[in-house]
């Protein structure tokens, strides 16, 4: 199985800050990496697929990069609605696996 | 409007069984790969299992913790996805989400899958 790690596990930031989250995989997965945003009591929301493709309807403040085993999710100019937990997920092979999550909290 | 609505969650004793459902609308359900994802209390997202569309064989895959106990199935005539859960354990408690798995061809001509539509989830509590 492909193991996923994310760093940091949590961070505190202010509105307007730039935030970067890193996801690493235990083996190379090319660009088979997706990012999701999840808020309590809500359905998870797809942000980025194929490492860097922005899902339709998602603000361009979100961007993704990387390939192989290291990937990043960046949020420019953090907005109040961006405080949430972010997960990476590999779609390279089953079992599909998610990272442990990064909680973005308000400073 | 594309929509997924889960139902059937509840309280069940350890060792018991439960079936949860996911009603789909607004898209051609029979063409979709479908997954179940869960979130235990205070934990992260965990993929449970998937079923491909009939045209791709209708095959299923499962995560190791549920393999042999859970079964994913679908009724394309009713636009409904199911998750049959047997021999339930306390660690199976959580919110269960269904999601569509869609694919797109990337700029490098590889085909990439992702979960783009999610339901709001149904809560399963396994407790004596």
Coordinates of N, CA and C in Angstrom, one line a residue, chain A residues 7-81:
Chain A
X7 N 2.7 17.5 5.9 CA 3.3 18.4 6.8 C 2.9 19.9 6.5
X8 N 2.6 20.7 7.5 CA 2.5 20.3 8.9 C 1.2 19.6 9.1
X9 N 1.0 19.1 10.3 CA -0.3 18.5 10.7 C -1.3 19.6 11.0
X10 N -0.8 20.7 11.4 CA -1.7 21.9 11.6 C -0.9 23.1 11.5
X11 N -1.6 24.2 11.2 CA -0.9 25.5 11.2 C -1.9 26.6 11.5
X12 N -1.4 27.7 12.1 CA -2.2 28.9 12.4 C -1.8 30.0 11.4
X13 N -2.8 30.6 10.8 CA -2.5 31.6 9.8 C -3.6 32.7 9.9
X14 N -3.2 33.8 9.3 CA -4.1 35.0 9.3 C -4.7 35.2 7.9
X15 N -5.9 35.9 7.9 CA -6.5 36.2 6.6 C -5.4 37.0 5.8
X16 N -5.3 36.6 4.5 CA -4.3 37.3 3.7 C -3.0 36.6 3.6
X17 N -2.7 35.7 4.5 CA -1.4 34.9 4.4 C -1.4 34.0 3.2
X18 N -0.2 33.6 2.9 CA 0.0 32.5 1.9 C 0.4 31.2 2.7
X19 N -0.3 30.1 2.4 CA -0.1 28.9 3.1 C 0.4 27.8 2.1
X20 N 1.3 27.0 2.6 CA 1.8 25.9 1.7 C 1.7 24.6 2.6
X21 N 1.2 23.5 2.0 CA 1.0 22.2 2.6 C 1.8 21.2 1.8
X22 N 2.5 20.3 2.4 CA 3.3 19.4 1.6 C 2.8 18.0 1.9
X23 N 2.7 17.2 0.8 CA 2.3 15.8 0.9 C 3.4 14.9 0.3
X24 N 3.8 13.9 1.0 CA 4.8 12.9 0.4 C 4.2 11.5 0.4
X25 N 4.6 10.8 -0.6 CA 4.2 9.4 -0.7 C 5.3 8.4 -0.6
X26 N 5.0 7.2 -0.2 CA 6.0 6.2 0.1 C 6.7 5.6 -1.2
X27 N 6.0 5.9 -2.4 CA 6.6 5.5 -3.6 C 6.1 6.4 -4.7
X28 N 6.8 6.4 -5.8 CA 6.5 7.4 -6.9 C 5.1 7.1 -7.4
X29 N 4.3 8.2 -7.5 CA 2.9 8.0 -8.1 C 2.7 9.0 -9.3
X30 N 3.8 9.4 -9.9 CA 3.7 10.3 -11.1 C 2.9 11.5 -10.6
X31 N 1.8 11.8 -11.2 CA 1.0 13.0 -10.9 C -0.4 12.5 -10.4
X32 N -0.5 11.3 -9.9 CA -1.8 10.8 -9.5 C -2.1 11.2 -8.1
X33 N -2.3 12.5 -7.9 CA -2.5 13.1 -6.5 C -3.6 14.1 -6.6
X34 N -4.5 14.0 -5.6 CA -5.6 14.9 -5.5 C -5.6 15.6 -4.2
X35 N -6.2 16.8 -4.1 CA -6.3 17.5 -2.9 C -7.8 17.8 -2.6
X36 N -8.2 17.7 -1.3 CA -9.5 18.0 -0.9 C -9.5 18.9 0.3
X37 N -10.6 19.7 0.4 CA -10.9 20.5 1.6 C -12.1 19.9 2.3
X38 N -12.0 19.9 3.7 CA -13.1 19.3 4.4 C -13.4 20.2 5.6
X39 N -14.6 20.5 5.8 CA -15.1 21.3 6.9 C -16.0 20.4 7.8
X40 N -16.0 20.6 9.1 CA -16.9 19.8 9.9 C -18.3 19.8 9.5
X41 N -18.9 18.7 9.4 CA -20.3 18.6 9.1 C -20.7 18.8 7.6
X42 N -19.6 18.9 6.8 CA -19.8 19.2 5.4 C -19.2 18.0 4.6
X43 N -19.6 18.0 3.3 CA -19.0 17.0 2.4 C -17.6 17.5 2.0
X44 N -16.7 16.6 1.9 CA -15.4 17.0 1.4 C -15.5 17.6 0.0
X45 N -14.6 18.5 -0.4 CA -14.6 19.2 -1.6 C -13.3 19.0 -2.4
X46 N -13.4 18.6 -3.6 CA -12.3 18.4 -4.5 C -11.7 19.8 -4.9
X47 N -10.4 20.0 -4.7 CA -9.8 21.3 -5.1 C -8.9 21.1 -6.3
X48 N -8.0 20.1 -6.2 CA -7.0 19.9 -7.2 C -7.0 18.4 -7.6
X49 N -6.9 18.1 -8.9 CA -6.7 16.7 -9.3 C -5.5 16.7 -10.2
X50 N -4.9 15.5 -10.4 CA -3.7 15.3 -11.2 C -2.6 16.2 -10.9
X51 N -2.5 16.4 -9.6 CA -1.4 17.2 -8.9 C -1.5 18.7 -9.1
X52 N -2.0 19.2 -10.3 CA -2.0 20.6 -10.5 C -3.2 21.2 -11.2
X53 N -4.1 20.3 -11.6 CA -5.3 20.8 -12.3 C -6.4 21.3 -11.3
X54 N -6.8 22.5 -11.5 CA -7.8 23.1 -10.7 C -9.2 22.6 -11.0
X55 N -9.9 22.1 -10.0 CA -11.3 21.6 -10.3 C -12.2 22.8 -10.7
X56 N -13.1 22.5 -11.6 CA -14.0 23.6 -12.1 C -14.7 24.2 -10.9
X57 N -14.8 25.5 -10.9 CA -15.5 26.2 -9.8 C -14.7 26.5 -8.6
X58 N -13.5 26.0 -8.5 CA -12.6 26.3 -7.4 C -11.8 27.6 -7.6
X59 N -11.7 28.4 -6.6 CA -11.0 29.7 -6.8 C -9.5 29.4 -7.1
X60 N -9.0 30.3 -7.9 CA -7.6 30.2 -8.3 C -6.6 30.6 -7.2
X61 N -7.1 30.9 -6.0 CA -6.2 31.1 -4.9 C -5.6 29.7 -4.5
X62 N -6.2 28.6 -4.9 CA -5.6 27.3 -4.7 C -4.8 26.9 -5.9
X63 N -3.6 26.3 -5.6 CA -2.8 25.7 -6.7 C -2.1 24.5 -6.2
X64 N -1.7 23.6 -7.1 CA -1.0 22.4 -6.7 C 0.2 22.2 -7.6
X65 N 1.2 21.6 -7.1 CA 2.4 21.3 -7.9 C 3.0 20.0 -7.4
X66 N 4.0 19.5 -8.1 CA 4.7 18.3 -7.7 C 4.5 17.1 -8.6
X67 N 5.3 16.1 -8.5 CA 5.2 14.8 -9.1 C 6.2 13.9 -8.5
X68 N 5.9 12.6 -8.7 CA 6.8 11.6 -8.1 C 6.3 11.3 -6.7
X69 N 7.1 11.8 -5.7 CA 6.8 11.5 -4.3 C 6.5 12.8 -3.5
X70 N 6.7 13.9 -4.0 CA 6.5 15.2 -3.2 C 5.6 16.1 -4.0
X71 N 4.6 16.6 -3.2 CA 3.6 17.5 -3.8 C 3.3 18.6 -2.8
X72 N 2.8 19.7 -3.4 CA 2.4 20.9 -2.5 C 1.1 21.4 -2.9
X73 N 0.3 21.9 -1.9 CA -0.9 22.7 -2.1 C -0.6 24.0 -1.6
X74 N -0.9 25.1 -2.4 CA -0.6 26.4 -1.9 C -2.0 27.2 -1.9
X75 N -2.1 28.0 -0.9 CA -3.3 28.9 -0.9 C -2.8 30.3 -0.8
X76 N -3.1 31.1 -1.8 CA -2.6 32.5 -1.7 C -3.7 33.4 -1.1
X77 N -3.3 34.4 -0.3 CA -4.3 35.3 0.3 C -5.4 34.6 1.0
X78 N -5.1 33.9 2.0 CA -6.1 33.1 2.8 C -7.3 33.9 3.1
X79 N -8.5 33.3 2.9 CA -9.7 33.9 3.2 C -10.4 33.2 4.4
X80 N -11.4 33.8 5.0 CA -12.1 33.2 6.2 C -12.7 31.8 5.8
X81 N -13.2 31.7 4.6 CA -13.8 30.4 4.2 C -12.8 29.3 4.0

